[in-house]
Amino acid sequence: MNWIIASILMFLSSVVLYLFVRKSNQLKTPQQLNNLAMFLIPVIVYLFISMNTNVRFELKPLEYFIIIIQGIFFSYLGNVFSLKGIVYAPNPGYSLIISKSYVVFTAIASIFLFSAPLSTKSVIAIIFIVGFSALIMVDRSKEKSNSNKLWLPYTIGAFFCWGMLALSSKYLLNLGVPILTRLIYSMVIVTFLILSEIKVRKVNINDISKNQLFTLLMIGVFASGFNYFMQVGFDLAPNVGYVNAANASSISLLTLLSAYFFKDDLSIRKLIGIFGVTVGLVLLFT
């Protein structure tokens, strides 16, 4: 497997994952349960896979420390910051496009941290993906007059959390920490934090329907593929920013499928955005 195949598998997993998240939201499943499915089910999947492979679980103190920081600050708080930024923003698309722009941060930072290459063609591809994503994400009809000025600090927090999660993951891979080991440890930490949140907020889990339960299961299954193939991509790609750009570009296919399955608006502006993102993805992969 090379980084392009890993990125394509991550791309497809991401699209299906968020279609099921959209379905779960439509079923009015508590957001905390969606988050729990994204972390708890992958832990079970990865543990099952690790039973049949020679995965090393013993790590050095520094490696344990980095994984703890990843779990608490980059994964869990990154998700919290992202959700709050979206809710508080005058337009959800503003928050999404800023936080998704972490791909630029990781691409540039990788040059200095890992001596990674960054070709002119890849720079153009990343600019296309991020720039045209704005046409897809920013929906003028969703402008709010009661926004909270804290949306920008939360969004910037998410930006750096996602960026640092990618960079620290690459650092651990360079140290030789197995992908499954890092994912299991990090996701166990996040799972406990989410369970604590469910308990504190007294989220009702007794009235979950079979349809909601199936949807949560699918969220977990495709989150497993998404996170695993992202890490494989980080390990094999010349620059982790390339993988992050491929991830960001999944908004194009997601928008098309959301229009098909959920009858979302598919305007000319969004179609132009999808075309531009697709051009960027082709440039990135060729």
PDB file of C-alpha atoms in Angstrom:
ATOM      1  CA  MET A   1       0.000   0.000   0.000  1.00  0.00           C
ATOM      2  CA  ASN A   2       1.176   3.538  -0.742  1.00  0.00           C
ATOM      3  CA  TRP A   3       0.025   6.850   0.721  1.00  0.00           C
ATOM      4  CA  ILE A   4      -2.355   7.573  -2.178  1.00  0.00           C
ATOM      5  CA  ILE A   5      -4.271   4.307  -1.720  1.00  0.00           C
ATOM      6  CA  ALA A   6      -4.345   4.873   2.054  1.00  0.00           C
ATOM      7  CA  SER A   7      -5.630   8.415   1.509  1.00  0.00           C
ATOM      8  CA  ILE A   8      -8.352   7.231  -0.887  1.00  0.00           C
ATOM      9  CA  LEU A   9      -9.513   4.629   1.646  1.00  0.00           C
ATOM     10  CA  MET A  10      -9.463   7.310   4.350  1.00  0.00           C
ATOM     11  CA  PHE A  11     -11.387   9.663   2.028  1.00  0.00           C
ATOM     12  CA  LEU A  12     -14.130   7.095   1.375  1.00  0.00           C
ATOM     13  CA  SER A  13     -14.335   6.078   5.043  1.00  0.00           C
ATOM     14  CA  SER A  14     -14.693   9.739   6.004  1.00  0.00           C
ATOM     15  CA  VAL A  15     -17.565  10.300   3.572  1.00  0.00           C
ATOM     16  CA  VAL A  16     -19.542   7.267   4.751  1.00  0.00           C
ATOM     17  CA  LEU A  17     -18.758   8.067   8.390  1.00  0.00           C
ATOM     18  CA  TYR A  18     -20.219  11.548   8.174  1.00  0.00           C
ATOM     19  CA  LEU A  19     -23.238  10.378   6.204  1.00  0.00           C
ATOM     20  CA  PHE A  20     -24.045   8.125   9.155  1.00  0.00           C
ATOM     21  CA  VAL A  21     -23.344  10.982  11.566  1.00  0.00           C
ATOM     22  CA  ARG A  22     -25.811  13.072   9.577  1.00  0.00           C
ATOM     23  CA  LYS A  23     -28.334  10.211   9.785  1.00  0.00           C
ATOM     24  CA  SER A  24     -27.754   9.923  13.524  1.00  0.00           C
ATOM     25  CA  ASN A  25     -28.358  13.643  13.995  1.00  0.00           C
ATOM     26  CA  GLN A  26     -31.540  13.307  11.952  1.00  0.00           C
ATOM     27  CA  LEU A  27     -32.646  10.568  14.365  1.00  0.00           C
ATOM     28  CA  LYS A  28     -31.949  13.026  17.209  1.00  0.00           C
ATOM     29  CA  THR A  29     -29.309  10.833  18.810  1.00  0.00           C
ATOM     30  CA  PRO A  30     -27.389  12.771  21.506  1.00  0.00           C
ATOM     31  CA  GLN A  31     -24.108  14.148  20.166  1.00  0.00           C
ATOM     32  CA  GLN A  32     -22.219  12.530  23.053  1.00  0.00           C
ATOM     33  CA  LEU A  33     -23.295   9.088  21.817  1.00  0.00           C
ATOM     34  CA  ASN A  34     -22.086   9.893  18.299  1.00  0.00           C
ATOM     35  CA  ASN A  35     -18.730  10.882  19.793  1.00  0.00           C
ATOM     36  CA  LEU A  36     -18.641   7.746  21.956  1.00  0.00           C
ATOM     37  CA  ALA A  37     -19.270   5.531  18.922  1.00  0.00           C
ATOM     38  CA  MET A  38     -16.388   7.243  17.072  1.00  0.00           C
ATOM     39  CA  PHE A  39     -13.911   6.224  19.780  1.00  0.00           C
ATOM     40  CA  LEU A  40     -15.236   3.223  21.736  1.00  0.00           C
ATOM     41  CA  ILE A  41     -16.093   1.000  18.759  1.00  0.00           C
ATOM     42  CA  PRO A  42     -12.720   1.581  17.037  1.00  0.00           C
ATOM     43  CA  VAL A  43     -10.969   0.559  20.277  1.00  0.00           C
ATOM     44  CA  ILE A  44     -12.842  -2.763  20.164  1.00  0.00           C
ATOM     45  CA  VAL A  45     -12.047  -3.207  16.450  1.00  0.00           C
ATOM     46  CA  TYR A  46      -8.354  -2.410  16.925  1.00  0.00           C
ATOM     47  CA  LEU A  47      -8.042  -4.688  19.977  1.00  0.00           C
ATOM     48  CA  PHE A  48      -9.552  -7.540  17.971  1.00  0.00           C
ATOM     49  CA  ILE A  49      -7.096  -6.931  15.113  1.00  0.00           C
ATOM     50  CA  SER A  50      -4.147  -6.643  17.515  1.00  0.00           C
ATOM     51  CA  MET A  51      -4.963 -10.071  18.974  1.00  0.00           C
ATOM     52  CA  ASN A  52      -4.040 -11.594  15.616  1.00  0.00           C
ATOM     53  CA  THR A  53      -0.906  -9.530  15.054  1.00  0.00           C
ATOM     54  CA  ASN A  54       2.320  -8.935  16.929  1.00  0.00           C
ATOM     55  CA  VAL A  55       1.524  -5.429  18.127  1.00  0.00           C
ATOM     56  CA  ARG A  56       3.934  -3.907  20.650  1.00  0.00           C
ATOM     57  CA  PHE A  57       2.095  -2.248  23.541  1.00  0.00           C
ATOM     58  CA  GLU A  58       5.105  -1.443  25.728  1.00  0.00           C
ATOM     59  CA  LEU A  59       6.214   2.141  25.161  1.00  0.00           C
ATOM     60  CA  LYS A  60       8.794   4.563  26.519  1.00  0.00           C
ATOM     61  CA  PRO A  61       7.712   7.222  29.070  1.00  0.00           C
ATOM     62  CA  LEU A  62       7.950  10.016  26.478  1.00  0.00           C
ATOM     63  CA  GLU A  63       5.742   8.069  24.061  1.00  0.00           C
ATOM     64  CA  TYR A  64       3.114   7.478  26.767  1.00  0.00           C
ATOM     65  CA  PHE A  65       3.223  11.181  27.637  1.00  0.00           C
ATOM     66  CA  ILE A  66       2.685  12.293  24.027  1.00  0.00           C
ATOM     67  CA  ILE A  67      -0.256   9.890  23.623  1.00  0.00           C
ATOM     68  CA  ILE A  68      -1.882  11.218  26.809  1.00  0.00           C
ATOM     69  CA  ILE A  69      -1.497  14.785  25.526  1.00  0.00           C
ATOM     70  CA  GLN A  70      -2.940  13.687  22.186  1.00  0.00           C
ATOM     71  CA  GLY A  71      -5.953  12.031  23.770  1.00  0.00           C
ATOM     72  CA  ILE A  72      -6.876  14.795  26.215  1.00  0.00           C
ATOM     73  CA  PHE A  73      -5.911  17.957  24.380  1.00  0.00           C
ATOM     74  CA  PHE A  74      -5.686  17.277  20.657  1.00  0.00           C
ATOM     75  CA  SER A  75      -8.467  14.688  20.174  1.00  0.00           C
ATOM     76  CA  TYR A  76     -11.018  15.411  22.903  1.00  0.00           C
ATOM     77  CA  LEU A  77     -10.594  19.173  23.278  1.00  0.00           C
ATOM     78  CA  GLY A  78     -10.161  19.556  19.524  1.00  0.00           C
ATOM     79  CA  ASN A  79     -13.583  18.012  19.055  1.00  0.00           C
ATOM     80  CA  VAL A  80     -15.091  20.205  21.800  1.00  0.00           C
ATOM     81  CA  PHE A  81     -13.554  23.362  20.323  1.00  0.00           C
ATOM     82  CA  SER A  82     -14.726  22.463  16.826  1.00  0.00           C
ATOM     83  CA  LEU A  83     -18.331  21.855  17.895  1.00  0.00           C
ATOM     84  CA  LYS A  84     -18.471  25.061  19.928  1.00  0.00           C
ATOM     85  CA  GLY A  85     -16.930  27.070  17.094  1.00  0.00           C
ATOM     86  CA  ILE A  86     -19.571  25.767  14.681  1.00  0.00           C
ATOM     87  CA  VAL A  87     -22.440  26.470  17.096  1.00  0.00           C
ATOM     88  CA  TYR A  88     -21.267  29.973  18.073  1.00  0.00           C
ATOM     89  CA  ALA A  89     -20.170  31.183  14.622  1.00  0.00           C
ATOM     90  CA  PRO A  90     -22.309  33.669  12.657  1.00  0.00           C
ATOM     91  CA  ASN A  91     -22.123  31.064   9.883  1.00  0.00           C
ATOM     92  CA  PRO A  92     -21.069  27.427  10.531  1.00  0.00           C
ATOM     93  CA  GLY A  93     -19.072  27.460   7.306  1.00  0.00           C
ATOM     94  CA  TYR A  94     -16.759  30.183   8.629  1.00  0.00           C
ATOM     95  CA  SER A  95     -15.688  27.987  11.523  1.00  0.00           C
ATOM     96  CA  LEU A  96     -15.404  24.854   9.397  1.00  0.00           C
ATOM     97  CA  ILE A  97     -13.207  26.398   6.708  1.00  0.00           C
ATOM     98  CA  ILE A  98     -10.852  27.986   9.251  1.00  0.00           C
ATOM     99  CA  SER A  99     -10.445  24.777  11.261  1.00  0.00           C
ATOM    100  CA  LYS A 100     -10.026  22.722   8.056  1.00  0.00           C
ATOM    101  CA  SER A 101      -7.228  25.057   6.982  1.00  0.00           C
ATOM    102  CA  TYR A 102      -4.948  23.268   9.430  1.00  0.00           C
ATOM    103  CA  VAL A 103      -3.796  21.336   6.356  1.00  0.00           C
ATOM    104  CA  VAL A 104      -1.728  24.376   5.393  1.00  0.00           C
ATOM    105  CA  PHE A 105      -0.199  24.519   8.883  1.00  0.00           C
ATOM    106  CA  THR A 106       0.772  20.824   8.856  1.00  0.00           C
ATOM    107  CA  ALA A 107       2.156  20.956   5.314  1.00  0.00           C
ATOM    108  CA  ILE A 108       4.466  23.875   6.156  1.00  0.00           C
ATOM    109  CA  ALA A 109       5.379  22.650   9.648  1.00  0.00           C
ATOM    110  CA  SER A 110       6.382  19.245   8.246  1.00  0.00           C
ATOM    111  CA  ILE A 111       9.104  20.898   6.178  1.00  0.00           C
ATOM    112  CA  PHE A 112      10.848  22.128   9.327  1.00  0.00           C
ATOM    113  CA  LEU A 113       9.974  19.275  11.699  1.00  0.00           C
ATOM    114  CA  PHE A 114      10.463  16.268   9.428  1.00  0.00           C
ATOM    115  CA  SER A 115      12.420  17.657   6.445  1.00  0.00           C
ATOM    116  CA  ALA A 116       9.380  16.826   4.310  1.00  0.00           C
ATOM    117  CA  PRO A 117       9.142  17.973   0.678  1.00  0.00           C
ATOM    118  CA  LEU A 118       6.471  20.390  -0.496  1.00  0.00           C
ATOM    119  CA  SER A 119       6.344  20.726  -4.262  1.00  0.00           C
ATOM    120  CA  THR A 120       4.831  23.666  -6.125  1.00  0.00           C
ATOM    121  CA  LYS A 121       2.179  21.354  -7.599  1.00  0.00           C
ATOM    122  CA  SER A 122       1.192  20.164  -4.115  1.00  0.00           C
ATOM    123  CA  VAL A 123       0.974  23.754  -2.856  1.00  0.00           C
ATOM    124  CA  ILE A 124      -1.386  24.602  -5.725  1.00  0.00           C
ATOM    125  CA  ALA A 125      -3.427  21.460  -4.981  1.00  0.00           C
ATOM    126  CA  ILE A 126      -3.775  22.382  -1.296  1.00  0.00           C
ATOM    127  CA  ILE A 127      -4.786  25.951  -2.179  1.00  0.00           C
ATOM    128  CA  PHE A 128      -7.438  24.601  -4.571  1.00  0.00           C
ATOM    129  CA  ILE A 129      -8.794  22.192  -1.947  1.00  0.00           C
ATOM    130  CA  VAL A 130      -8.960  24.739   0.877  1.00  0.00           C
ATOM    131  CA  GLY A 131     -10.081  27.661  -1.284  1.00  0.00           C
ATOM    132  CA  PHE A 132     -12.875  25.870  -3.133  1.00  0.00           C
ATOM    133  CA  SER A 133     -13.995  24.128   0.079  1.00  0.00           C
ATOM    134  CA  ALA A 134     -15.086  27.575   1.260  1.00  0.00           C
ATOM    135  CA  LEU A 135     -17.634  27.702  -1.581  1.00  0.00           C
ATOM    136  CA  ILE A 136     -19.077  24.408  -0.332  1.00  0.00           C
ATOM    137  CA  MET A 137     -19.034  25.102   3.396  1.00  0.00           C
ATOM    138  CA  VAL A 138     -20.121  28.726   3.636  1.00  0.00           C
ATOM    139  CA  ASP A 139     -23.901  28.887   3.285  1.00  0.00           C
ATOM    140  CA  ARG A 140     -25.234  32.448   3.339  1.00  0.00           C
ATOM    141  CA  SER A 141     -28.726  31.210   4.192  1.00  0.00           C
ATOM    142  CA  LYS A 142     -27.420  30.038   7.555  1.00  0.00           C
ATOM    143  CA  GLU A 143     -26.220  33.454   8.702  1.00  0.00           C
ATOM    144  CA  LYS A 144     -27.122  34.082  12.366  1.00  0.00           C
ATOM    145  CA  SER A 145     -27.600  37.377  14.159  1.00  0.00           C
ATOM    146  CA  ASN A 146     -27.103  35.886  17.635  1.00  0.00           C
ATOM    147  CA  SER A 147     -23.549  34.614  17.210  1.00  0.00           C
ATOM    148  CA  ASN A 148     -21.081  34.521  20.092  1.00  0.00           C
ATOM    149  CA  LYS A 149     -17.730  36.314  19.717  1.00  0.00           C
ATOM    150  CA  LEU A 150     -16.028  33.281  21.284  1.00  0.00           C
ATOM    151  CA  TRP A 151     -16.519  31.333  18.040  1.00  0.00           C
ATOM    152  CA  LEU A 152     -13.170  32.499  16.654  1.00  0.00           C
ATOM    153  CA  PRO A 153     -11.028  31.510  19.699  1.00  0.00           C
ATOM    154  CA  TYR A 154     -12.753  28.103  19.748  1.00  0.00           C
ATOM    155  CA  THR A 155     -12.197  27.689  16.012  1.00  0.00           C
ATOM    156  CA  ILE A 156      -8.516  28.631  16.269  1.00  0.00           C
ATOM    157  CA  GLY A 157      -8.232  26.158  19.136  1.00  0.00           C
ATOM    158  CA  ALA A 158      -9.644  23.423  16.898  1.00  0.00           C
ATOM    159  CA  PHE A 159      -7.265  24.484  14.104  1.00  0.00           C
ATOM    160  CA  PHE A 160      -4.198  23.951  16.283  1.00  0.00           C
ATOM    161  CA  CYS A 161      -5.561  20.811  17.971  1.00  0.00           C
ATOM    162  CA  TRP A 162      -6.130  19.081  14.622  1.00  0.00           C
ATOM    163  CA  GLY A 163      -2.781  20.274  13.331  1.00  0.00           C
ATOM    164  CA  MET A 164      -0.870  19.154  16.424  1.00  0.00           C
ATOM    165  CA  LEU A 165      -2.681  15.808  16.385  1.00  0.00           C
ATOM    166  CA  ALA A 166      -1.400  15.158  12.859  1.00  0.00           C
ATOM    167  CA  LEU A 167       2.151  16.332  13.593  1.00  0.00           C
ATOM    168  CA  SER A 168       2.453  14.458  16.885  1.00  0.00           C
ATOM    169  CA  SER A 169       1.104  11.313  15.187  1.00  0.00           C
ATOM    170  CA  LYS A 170       3.831  11.574  12.557  1.00  0.00           C
ATOM    171  CA  TYR A 171       6.419  12.091  15.299  1.00  0.00           C
ATOM    172  CA  LEU A 172       5.278   8.921  17.085  1.00  0.00           C
ATOM    173  CA  LEU A 173       5.354   6.999  13.811  1.00  0.00           C
ATOM    174  CA  ASN A 174       8.930   8.172  13.266  1.00  0.00           C
ATOM    175  CA  LEU A 175       9.770   6.890  16.754  1.00  0.00           C
ATOM    176  CA  GLY A 176       8.454   3.483  15.740  1.00  0.00           C
ATOM    177  CA  VAL A 177       5.224   3.474  17.774  1.00  0.00           C
ATOM    178  CA  PRO A 178       2.826   1.032  16.034  1.00  0.00           C
ATOM    179  CA  ILE A 179      -0.309   2.568  14.561  1.00  0.00           C
ATOM    180  CA  LEU A 180      -2.701   0.289  16.449  1.00  0.00           C
ATOM    181  CA  THR A 181      -0.916   0.916  19.748  1.00  0.00           C
ATOM    182  CA  ARG A 182      -1.214   4.670  19.446  1.00  0.00           C
ATOM    183  CA  LEU A 183      -4.814   4.546  18.304  1.00  0.00           C
ATOM    184  CA  ILE A 184      -5.895   2.175  21.074  1.00  0.00           C
ATOM    185  CA  TYR A 185      -4.223   4.117  23.894  1.00  0.00           C
ATOM    186  CA  SER A 186      -5.374   7.512  22.617  1.00  0.00           C
ATOM    187  CA  MET A 187      -8.949   6.390  21.969  1.00  0.00           C
ATOM    188  CA  VAL A 188      -9.259   4.708  25.361  1.00  0.00           C
ATOM    189  CA  ILE A 189      -8.401   8.062  26.958  1.00  0.00           C
ATOM    190  CA  VAL A 190     -10.981   9.913  24.855  1.00  0.00           C
ATOM    191  CA  THR A 191     -13.587   7.212  25.523  1.00  0.00           C
ATOM    192  CA  PHE A 192     -13.268   7.695  29.283  1.00  0.00           C
ATOM    193  CA  LEU A 193     -13.563  11.463  28.886  1.00  0.00           C
ATOM    194  CA  ILE A 194     -16.725  11.086  26.790  1.00  0.00           C
ATOM    195  CA  LEU A 195     -18.211   8.603  29.267  1.00  0.00           C
ATOM    196  CA  SER A 196     -17.538  11.129  32.043  1.00  0.00           C
ATOM    197  CA  GLU A 197     -19.287  13.810  29.982  1.00  0.00           C
ATOM    198  CA  ILE A 198     -22.281  11.511  29.449  1.00  0.00           C
ATOM    199  CA  LYS A 199     -22.503  10.899  33.188  1.00  0.00           C
ATOM    200  CA  VAL A 200     -22.135  14.580  34.134  1.00  0.00           C
ATOM    201  CA  ARG A 201     -24.674  15.731  31.557  1.00  0.00           C
ATOM    202  CA  LYS A 202     -26.982  12.811  32.444  1.00  0.00           C
ATOM    203  CA  VAL A 203     -27.434  11.873  28.798  1.00  0.00           C
ATOM    204  CA  ASN A 204     -30.337   9.437  28.414  1.00  0.00           C
ATOM    205  CA  ILE A 205     -29.135   6.205  26.809  1.00  0.00           C
ATOM    206  CA  ASN A 206     -32.118   4.016  27.707  1.00  0.00           C
ATOM    207  CA  ASP A 207     -34.424   5.104  24.888  1.00  0.00           C
ATOM    208  CA  ILE A 208     -32.088   4.429  21.985  1.00  0.00           C
ATOM    209  CA  SER A 209     -33.935   2.714  19.128  1.00  0.00           C
ATOM    210  CA  LYS A 210     -32.591  -0.168  17.036  1.00  0.00           C
ATOM    211  CA  ASN A 211     -32.213   2.228  14.112  1.00  0.00           C
ATOM    212  CA  GLN A 212     -30.144   4.622  16.231  1.00  0.00           C
ATOM    213  CA  LEU A 213     -28.069   1.733  17.584  1.00  0.00           C
ATOM    214  CA  PHE A 214     -27.322   0.435  14.081  1.00  0.00           C
ATOM    215  CA  THR A 215     -26.372   3.932  12.947  1.00  0.00           C
ATOM    216  CA  LEU A 216     -24.008   4.329  15.916  1.00  0.00           C
ATOM    217  CA  LEU A 217     -22.450   0.957  15.082  1.00  0.00           C
ATOM    218  CA  MET A 218     -21.829   2.074  11.499  1.00  0.00           C
ATOM    219  CA  ILE A 219     -20.317   5.344  12.763  1.00  0.00           C
ATOM    220  CA  GLY A 220     -17.878   3.306  14.831  1.00  0.00           C
ATOM    221  CA  VAL A 221     -16.998   0.891  12.031  1.00  0.00           C
ATOM    222  CA  PHE A 222     -16.232   3.615   9.494  1.00  0.00           C
ATOM    223  CA  ALA A 223     -14.448   5.737  12.118  1.00  0.00           C
ATOM    224  CA  SER A 224     -12.177   2.720  12.602  1.00  0.00           C
ATOM    225  CA  GLY A 225     -11.277   2.696   8.910  1.00  0.00           C
ATOM    226  CA  PHE A 226     -10.965   6.465   8.710  1.00  0.00           C
ATOM    227  CA  ASN A 227      -8.524   6.775  11.608  1.00  0.00           C
ATOM    228  CA  TYR A 228      -6.480   3.719  10.673  1.00  0.00           C
ATOM    229  CA  PHE A 229      -5.978   4.669   7.027  1.00  0.00           C
ATOM    230  CA  MET A 230      -5.212   8.252   8.028  1.00  0.00           C
ATOM    231  CA  GLN A 231      -2.359   6.980  10.176  1.00  0.00           C
ATOM    232  CA  VAL A 232      -1.121   4.707   7.380  1.00  0.00           C
ATOM    233  CA  GLY A 233      -1.174   7.745   5.108  1.00  0.00           C
ATOM    234  CA  PHE A 234       0.789   9.799   7.647  1.00  0.00           C
ATOM    235  CA  ASP A 235       3.365   7.014   7.821  1.00  0.00           C
ATOM    236  CA  LEU A 236       3.827   6.671   4.049  1.00  0.00           C
ATOM    237  CA  ALA A 237       3.205  10.169   2.672  1.00  0.00           C
ATOM    238  CA  PRO A 238       6.120  12.488   1.868  1.00  0.00           C
ATOM    239  CA  ASN A 239       4.306  15.232   3.814  1.00  0.00           C
ATOM    240  CA  VAL A 240       1.443  14.740   6.313  1.00  0.00           C
ATOM    241  CA  GLY A 241      -0.178  17.855   4.867  1.00  0.00           C
ATOM    242  CA  TYR A 242      -0.956  15.868   1.718  1.00  0.00           C
ATOM    243  CA  VAL A 243      -3.034  13.373   3.702  1.00  0.00           C
ATOM    244  CA  ASN A 244      -4.775  16.174   5.591  1.00  0.00           C
ATOM    245  CA  ALA A 245      -5.592  17.856   2.275  1.00  0.00           C
ATOM    246  CA  ALA A 246      -7.097  14.613   0.964  1.00  0.00           C
ATOM    247  CA  ASN A 247      -9.146  14.422   4.150  1.00  0.00           C
ATOM    248  CA  ALA A 248     -10.388  17.987   3.734  1.00  0.00           C
ATOM    249  CA  SER A 249     -11.349  17.278   0.128  1.00  0.00           C
ATOM    250  CA  SER A 250     -13.853  14.627   1.241  1.00  0.00           C
ATOM    251  CA  ILE A 251     -16.315  17.507   1.735  1.00  0.00           C
ATOM    252  CA  SER A 252     -16.865  17.439  -2.058  1.00  0.00           C
ATOM    253  CA  LEU A 253     -18.216  13.882  -2.293  1.00  0.00           C
ATOM    254  CA  LEU A 254     -19.984  14.264   1.051  1.00  0.00           C
ATOM    255  CA  THR A 255     -21.863  17.292  -0.296  1.00  0.00           C
ATOM    256  CA  LEU A 256     -22.976  15.405  -3.402  1.00  0.00           C
ATOM    257  CA  LEU A 257     -24.151  12.363  -1.448  1.00  0.00           C
ATOM    258  CA  SER A 258     -25.870  14.516   1.173  1.00  0.00           C
ATOM    259  CA  ALA A 259     -27.847  16.146  -1.623  1.00  0.00           C
ATOM    260  CA  TYR A 260     -28.846  12.687  -2.871  1.00  0.00           C
ATOM    261  CA  PHE A 261     -29.680  11.035   0.460  1.00  0.00           C
ATOM    262  CA  PHE A 262     -30.863  14.000   2.533  1.00  0.00           C
ATOM    263  CA  LYS A 263     -32.089  16.341  -0.224  1.00  0.00           C
ATOM    264  CA  ASP A 264     -29.628  19.071   0.779  1.00  0.00           C
ATOM    265  CA  ASP A 265     -29.349  22.134  -1.404  1.00  0.00           C
ATOM    266  CA  LEU A 266     -26.871  21.722  -4.259  1.00  0.00           C
ATOM    267  CA  SER A 267     -26.404  25.204  -5.715  1.00  0.00           C
ATOM    268  CA  ILE A 268     -24.234  26.289  -8.631  1.00  0.00           C
ATOM    269  CA  ARG A 269     -21.799  27.792  -6.117  1.00  0.00           C
ATOM    270  CA  LYS A 270     -21.411  24.441  -4.373  1.00  0.00           C
ATOM    271  CA  LEU A 271     -20.983  22.617  -7.678  1.00  0.00           C
ATOM    272  CA  ILE A 272     -18.176  25.034  -8.597  1.00  0.00           C
ATOM    273  CA  GLY A 273     -16.621  24.352  -5.185  1.00  0.00           C
ATOM    274  CA  ILE A 274     -16.870  20.583  -5.719  1.00  0.00           C
ATOM    275  CA  PHE A 275     -15.242  20.914  -9.146  1.00  0.00           C
ATOM    276  CA  GLY A 276     -12.384  23.014  -7.718  1.00  0.00           C
ATOM    277  CA  VAL A 277     -11.774  20.624  -4.820  1.00  0.00           C
ATOM    278  CA  THR A 278     -11.755  17.672  -7.242  1.00  0.00           C
ATOM    279  CA  VAL A 279      -9.184  19.409  -9.429  1.00  0.00           C
ATOM    280  CA  GLY A 280      -7.050  19.980  -6.338  1.00  0.00           C
ATOM    281  CA  LEU A 281      -7.331  16.324  -5.314  1.00  0.00           C
ATOM    282  CA  VAL A 282      -6.326  15.134  -8.789  1.00  0.00           C
ATOM    283  CA  LEU A 283      -3.311  17.470  -8.717  1.00  0.00           C
ATOM    284  CA  LEU A 284      -2.354  16.122  -5.294  1.00  0.00           C
ATOM    285  CA  PHE A 285      -2.518  12.491  -6.373  1.00  0.00           C
ATOM    286  CA  THR A 286      -0.776  12.821  -9.744  1.00  0.00           C
TER     287      THR A 286
END
